[in-house]
Amino acid sequence: MLKVKKETASMYTRDGVRLDADIYRPDSSEKFPVLLMRQPYGRAIASTVVYAHPSWYAAQGYIVVIQDVRGRGSSEGNFNLFAHEIDDGFDTINWTSQLPGSTEKVGMYGFSYQGMTQLYAAINCPSALKTICPSMVAYDLYSDWAYENMAFCLQANLGWAIQIAAETARLQGDEISFQKLYTASRNLPLYDPIPANPSLLKELAPDSFYHTWLNHPYPDEYWEKLSPKNMMQDVDLPMLHIGGWFDPYLRGTLNFYKEMVSRSQFIQYLVIGPWVHLPWGRKVGAVDYGQAAISSIDKLQIAWFDKFLKGIDSEILNAPPVCLFEMGSNKWRYFDAFPSNNQRSYYLTSNGLASIRDDDGKLVAAHPQSSEDTLVHDPWRPVPALGGHASIPGGSFERSGLDIRSDILTYTSVPLEEDLSIAGDILVEIYCQADAPSFDLCAMLSEIYSDGRAYNFTQGYIRVNFDRLPVRIPLQATCMKIAKGNCLRLSLSSACFPAYPVNSGTGKLPHEERAIEARIITLKVNCGGNNSSRILLSAV
């Protein structure tokens, strides 16, 4: 590896705002391509929560630039979520391509916000940008990030908004506000009259994006103008897409990947590990996925950049372009395309006691006779979030103690006669009626062991404000092998708090729902007959 030296440099945007960056470069007279990361958390962190330090990347023969976006870190200007990333990203790419010792070829990497800055920077097609490696991004900000099937992603959005507001207070030297926000970050304020709209954030961060997101509960013009989905029609680059099965933004990663595959002339490579948003390791929640689950993304990205910035081929990239970690077998599997065929249905059936006995509700392959279960949601004791992709901490947890609650319906298959490998998108269709104008449904799939232990591996959530049946709940895509002798279980509830706000049942929007107005909601879930609730999944 090459020796690396570090320097700090600044550039000015087209409107005269100074942006600061740390530059890591090989101590050599050779010329090297540039790797750029643009992020809002203080450039010293450089996404090292999931990636190797930028000095490691530089030692592989790259000039690595880690830049504070406008209004963050030591960069000048006002931070306005995503508002300046298109022009600032374009200007930054042009600046980095002209750095001393640059080959004038630029690649970008980073996850979450740092993944989003890649998408925005690519929109105006700067000629120096040759490839990007977006990880855990939102293609449509509304449906891939802020909301999931009309349900506000409360815990993730509120926690992030408080973090951003606290960092703003720190940069402004406001110690009192910082300390209040820091305290709130350790114990989210969910106790206000309108729980989803805490007074602390309104007081200390009145200009926060959080209020705007909360006040735009439908996919309107605000989201259209801000989402990369509506601005990337002319972008075509080789891309390395990276996601995690328990990442809350996996929808965005997959939606962007599928869109690019449908129209790109370049290779689109997809890697999804058994990871939460951060960190990317072998143990996720309560499950150890083994040595193979340890992230190799740093080495993969270097191989990727070597190919598209240096013209050096690597054996790593000779495998089929879809690389999915199969939980259960704990092995990587390779596909020519993201799995989408060989669909199989499991129907729900019971004797009406699926909320009381875990041996009553069943999943069956054949179309069952008509039956009905009753689910009662009490807002005073909503079903708590446990793992999955939307709660913190995320991942897979043992949930048999949760499934015995009487406000959760459970449907379990017989022990499998052979291994069941599931890969791709999953849909749950539920025929139900409620005694309220609005209700929520949470669907969770788990593997059940012979001793009764239950470990979740995917879930989906939806807010229902209409009478259209069946209610279709898209679950988080997955790749999972359920072992012979174990069972598949579907758990249904009307809450997953605080991952999502508790539905008051009034039909009001999250920023209007007062805790005092929340009502008990009774649902009737239909199984079999003409209204056959079911799971629809892809077996591979």
Tab-separated table of C-alpha atoms in Angstrom, residues 20 39 138 160 178 514:
chain	number	residue	atom	x	y	z
A	20	ASP	CA	-14.224	22.631	2.937
A	39	GLN	CA	-21.588	14.341	3.802
A	138	ALA	CA	-34.047	6.772	-1.314
A	160	TRP	CA	-32.487	11.765	12.595
A	178	PHE	CA	-27.661	21.185	22.152
A	514	ARG	CA	-53.951	13.853	19.373
